[in-house]
Structure formats: C-alpha cells, structure tokens
Coordinates of C-alpha atoms in Angstrom, one line a residue:
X1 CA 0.0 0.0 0.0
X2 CA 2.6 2.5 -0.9
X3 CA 5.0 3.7 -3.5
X4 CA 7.9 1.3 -4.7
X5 CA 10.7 3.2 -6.1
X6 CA 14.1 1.3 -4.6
X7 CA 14.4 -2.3 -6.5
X8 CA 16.2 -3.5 -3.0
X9 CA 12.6 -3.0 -1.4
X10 CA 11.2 -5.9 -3.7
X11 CA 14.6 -7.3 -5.0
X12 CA 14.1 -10.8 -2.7
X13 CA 10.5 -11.3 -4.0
X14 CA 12.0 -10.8 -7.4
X15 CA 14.9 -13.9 -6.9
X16 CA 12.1 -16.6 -5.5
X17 CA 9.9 -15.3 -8.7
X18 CA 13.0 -15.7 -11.0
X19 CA 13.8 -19.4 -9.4
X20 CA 9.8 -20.8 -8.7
X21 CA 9.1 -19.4 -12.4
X22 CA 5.9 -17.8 -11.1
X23 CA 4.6 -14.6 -12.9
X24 CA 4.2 -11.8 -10.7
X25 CA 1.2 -9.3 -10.4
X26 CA 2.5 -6.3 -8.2
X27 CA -0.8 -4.0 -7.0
X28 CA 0.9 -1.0 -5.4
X29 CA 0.2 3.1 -4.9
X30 CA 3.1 3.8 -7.7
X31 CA 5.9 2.2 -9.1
X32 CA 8.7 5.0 -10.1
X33 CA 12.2 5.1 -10.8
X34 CA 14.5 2.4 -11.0
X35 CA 12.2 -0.3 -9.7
X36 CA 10.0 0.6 -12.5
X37 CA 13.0 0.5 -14.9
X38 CA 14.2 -2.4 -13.3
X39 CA 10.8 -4.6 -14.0
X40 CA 10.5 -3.1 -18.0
X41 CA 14.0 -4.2 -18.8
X42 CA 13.6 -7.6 -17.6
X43 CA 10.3 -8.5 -18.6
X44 CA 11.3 -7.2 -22.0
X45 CA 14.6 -9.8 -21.6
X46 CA 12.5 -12.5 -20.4
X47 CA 13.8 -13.0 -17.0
X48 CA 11.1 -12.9 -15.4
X49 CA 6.8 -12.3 -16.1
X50 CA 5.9 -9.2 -14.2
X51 CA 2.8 -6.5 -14.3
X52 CA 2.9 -3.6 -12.0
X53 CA -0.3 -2.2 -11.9
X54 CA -1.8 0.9 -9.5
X55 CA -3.8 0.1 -6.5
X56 CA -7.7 0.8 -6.8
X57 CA -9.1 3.4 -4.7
X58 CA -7.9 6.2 -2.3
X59 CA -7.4 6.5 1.1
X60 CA -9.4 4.4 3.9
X61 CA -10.9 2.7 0.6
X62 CA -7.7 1.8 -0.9
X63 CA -6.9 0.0 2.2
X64 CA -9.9 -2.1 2.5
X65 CA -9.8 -2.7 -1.4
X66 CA -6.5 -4.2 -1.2
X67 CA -7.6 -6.4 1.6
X68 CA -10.5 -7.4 -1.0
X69 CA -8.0 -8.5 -3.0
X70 CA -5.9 -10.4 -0.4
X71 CA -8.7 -12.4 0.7
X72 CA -9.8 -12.8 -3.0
X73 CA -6.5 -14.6 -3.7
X74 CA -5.2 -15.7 -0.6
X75 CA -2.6 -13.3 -0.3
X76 CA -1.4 -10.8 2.3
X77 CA -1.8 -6.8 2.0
X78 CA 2.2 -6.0 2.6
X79 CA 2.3 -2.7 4.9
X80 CA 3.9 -0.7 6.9
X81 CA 1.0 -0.8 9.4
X82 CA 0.7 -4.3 10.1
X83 CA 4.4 -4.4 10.5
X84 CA 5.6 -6.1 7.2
X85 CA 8.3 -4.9 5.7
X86 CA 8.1 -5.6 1.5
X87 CA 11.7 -6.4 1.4
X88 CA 10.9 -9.3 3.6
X89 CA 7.5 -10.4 1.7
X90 CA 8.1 -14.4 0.5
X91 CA 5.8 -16.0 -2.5
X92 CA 3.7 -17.4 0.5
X93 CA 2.1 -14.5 1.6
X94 CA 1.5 -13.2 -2.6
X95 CA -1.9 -13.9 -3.2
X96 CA -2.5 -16.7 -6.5
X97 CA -5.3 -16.9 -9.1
X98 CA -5.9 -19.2 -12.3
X99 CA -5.8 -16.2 -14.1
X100 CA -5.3 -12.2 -14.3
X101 CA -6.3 -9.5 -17.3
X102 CA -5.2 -6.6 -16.8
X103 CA -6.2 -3.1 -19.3
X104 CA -5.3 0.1 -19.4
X105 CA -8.6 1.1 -16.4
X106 CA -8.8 -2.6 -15.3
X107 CA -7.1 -5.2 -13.7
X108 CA -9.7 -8.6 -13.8
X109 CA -8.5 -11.3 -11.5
X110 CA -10.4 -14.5 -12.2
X111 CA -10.8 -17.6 -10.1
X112 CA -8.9 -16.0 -7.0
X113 CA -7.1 -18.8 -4.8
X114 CA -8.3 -17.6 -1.6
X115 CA -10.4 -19.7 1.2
X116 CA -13.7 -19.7 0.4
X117 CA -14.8 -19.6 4.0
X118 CA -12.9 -15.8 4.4
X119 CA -14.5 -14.6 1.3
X120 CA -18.0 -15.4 2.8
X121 CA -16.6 -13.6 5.9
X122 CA -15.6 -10.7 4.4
X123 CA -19.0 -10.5 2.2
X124 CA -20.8 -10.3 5.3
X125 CA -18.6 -8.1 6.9
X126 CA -19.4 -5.8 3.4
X127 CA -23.4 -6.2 3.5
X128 CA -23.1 -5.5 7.5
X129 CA -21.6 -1.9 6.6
X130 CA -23.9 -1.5 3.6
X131 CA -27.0 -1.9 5.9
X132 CA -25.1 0.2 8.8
X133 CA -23.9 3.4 6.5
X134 CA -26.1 6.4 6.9
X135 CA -24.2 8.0 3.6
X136 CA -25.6 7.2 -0.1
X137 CA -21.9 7.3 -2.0
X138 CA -20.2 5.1 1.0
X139 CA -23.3 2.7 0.8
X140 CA -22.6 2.7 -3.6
X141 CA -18.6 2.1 -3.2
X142 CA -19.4 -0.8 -1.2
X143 CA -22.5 -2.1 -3.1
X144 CA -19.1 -2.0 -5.6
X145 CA -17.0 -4.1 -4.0
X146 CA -19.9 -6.6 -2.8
X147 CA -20.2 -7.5 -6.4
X148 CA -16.4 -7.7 -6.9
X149 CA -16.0 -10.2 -4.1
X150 CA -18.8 -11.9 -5.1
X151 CA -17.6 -12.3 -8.8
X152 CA -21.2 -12.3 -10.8
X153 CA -19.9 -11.8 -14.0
X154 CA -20.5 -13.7 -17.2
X155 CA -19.6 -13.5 -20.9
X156 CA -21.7 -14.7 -23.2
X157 CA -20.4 -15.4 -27.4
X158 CA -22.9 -15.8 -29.6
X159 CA -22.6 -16.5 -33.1
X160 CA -24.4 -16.4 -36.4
X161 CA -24.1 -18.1 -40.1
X162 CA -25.3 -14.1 -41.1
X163 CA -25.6 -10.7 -39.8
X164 CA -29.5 -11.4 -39.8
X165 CA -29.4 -14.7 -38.0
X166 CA -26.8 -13.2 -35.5
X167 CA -29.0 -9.8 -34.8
X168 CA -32.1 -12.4 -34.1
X169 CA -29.5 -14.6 -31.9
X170 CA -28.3 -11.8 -30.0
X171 CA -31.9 -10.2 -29.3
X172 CA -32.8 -14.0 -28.1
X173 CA -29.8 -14.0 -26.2
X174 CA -31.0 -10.4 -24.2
X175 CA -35.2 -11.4 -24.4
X176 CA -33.7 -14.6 -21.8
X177 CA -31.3 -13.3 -19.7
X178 CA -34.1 -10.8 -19.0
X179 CA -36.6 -13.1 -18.6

C-alpha cells in the first residue's frame, strides 16, 4: 500500500519469482524510478513475467480494497501498518489466481485462490456496513465491492451463419437473460 521506487525493497521477492518461475502481479500506490525500470527491462529480456499495476481506490478505501484483493486470492496486503516490511515479503504471503487480465482502467482477477470460507466472511462483513452506513456514495462504493467479491460476471459469445441470423440470436440471447 505504498510507493515502490528502490528495487532493493522488492529485489528478494523478485529472486524466488525468478527461481519458482511464477509470474508476478504487483498492486501497489506507484511504481517509479528504478524499480520501474528495473521490472521493463527484464520482462522485455525475459527473466522474469511481471505487471505492475496501480492500486484501486484512495485512502481508507484503498486500504480495504487491497484487503479485498488479499482475501480474493489468498494473499497478504504487505504494509507498513501491520508491521511487514516488502523487502521481507516471500511467495507465501503473494496472493494466487488461475488467471489475471489486466487493461489500461482494469485489472480482472479470475478464479482468486483464496479460502472460500474468508471470502464469505468478508462478504458479510461488506453487506453489515452497507446496511449500517447512513451516507448514499459510501453505501454505492461498497455495493461496488460486494459484487467484486462476489464475482457475478458472465460472458456470453454468440454467433451467427449471417448478420440477420446473428441480430435475431443476440436479441434472443438479451429477451432470456431478461426473462
């Protein structure tokens, strides 16, 4: 939850990624300098798979976002404030899902690795403050984060011999998902 600018701060996560083979998603305020540098030139190289992307969120809300995340995937929220230091963080306590997408606004993390049973947790915890906040935009940002944890999202191909047949296909398609 803050800004990596020194390789040495994540230089030791870097060596067990290089050795287990792992690719690395790094979720941090900022990435500057040379540990920016430092990640382009070797992923360009090959050494190693690596995304840096920009945590979600400001604030109080960034905080509880990345702890979304670290329950999402198993993982541990590296900070200051809970006494972890990142040039000491180990694979174990990196989060791990089947797979991540990451765009230039998004960063979609599918099939998160974390216990079911602390997901559930932290749901509740989520629709516990949703019923408890007395302000509209606190009750919508975590309404937000609700349906992130809770992963309802589908995609749905549909396809079509001509652009007549796929028009009547996809207007099916919307007439029963509606339904």
């Amino acid at each position: 939850d803050k800004k990596i600018s020194n390789i040495q701060d994540i230089l030791p996560l870097l060596e067990q990624v290089v050795q287990s083979g792992a690719k690395l998603l790094i979720i941090a305020e900022d990435i500057e300098g040379e540990a920016l540098t430092t990640l382009i030139v070797n992923k360009l190289r090959g050494t190693f798979n690596v995304v840096a992307v920009k945590a979600p969120g400001y604030g109080d809300r960034r905080k509880a976002m990345l702890e979304d995340i670290a329950i999402l995937t198993g993982g541990q929220v590296i900070s200051d404030e809970l006494g972890l230091d990142l040039k000491e963080t180990t694979l174990e306590q990196c989060g791990r899902a089947k797979s991540v997408k990451v765009q230039k606004e998004n960063t979609i993390i599918v099939d998160g690795e974390g216990d079911k049973d602390k997901i559930q947790a932290r749901i509740a915890q989520i629709k516990k403050q949703v019923e408890e906040t007395t302000s509209d935009f606190d009750r919508e940002k975590l309404q937000e984060r609700l349906a992130k944890l809770a992963g309802g999202v589908a995609v749905i191909r549909v396809g079509a011999a001509t652009e007549t047949e796929m028009k009547e296909a996809k207007l099916r398609m919307e007439d029963a998902l509606n339904a």
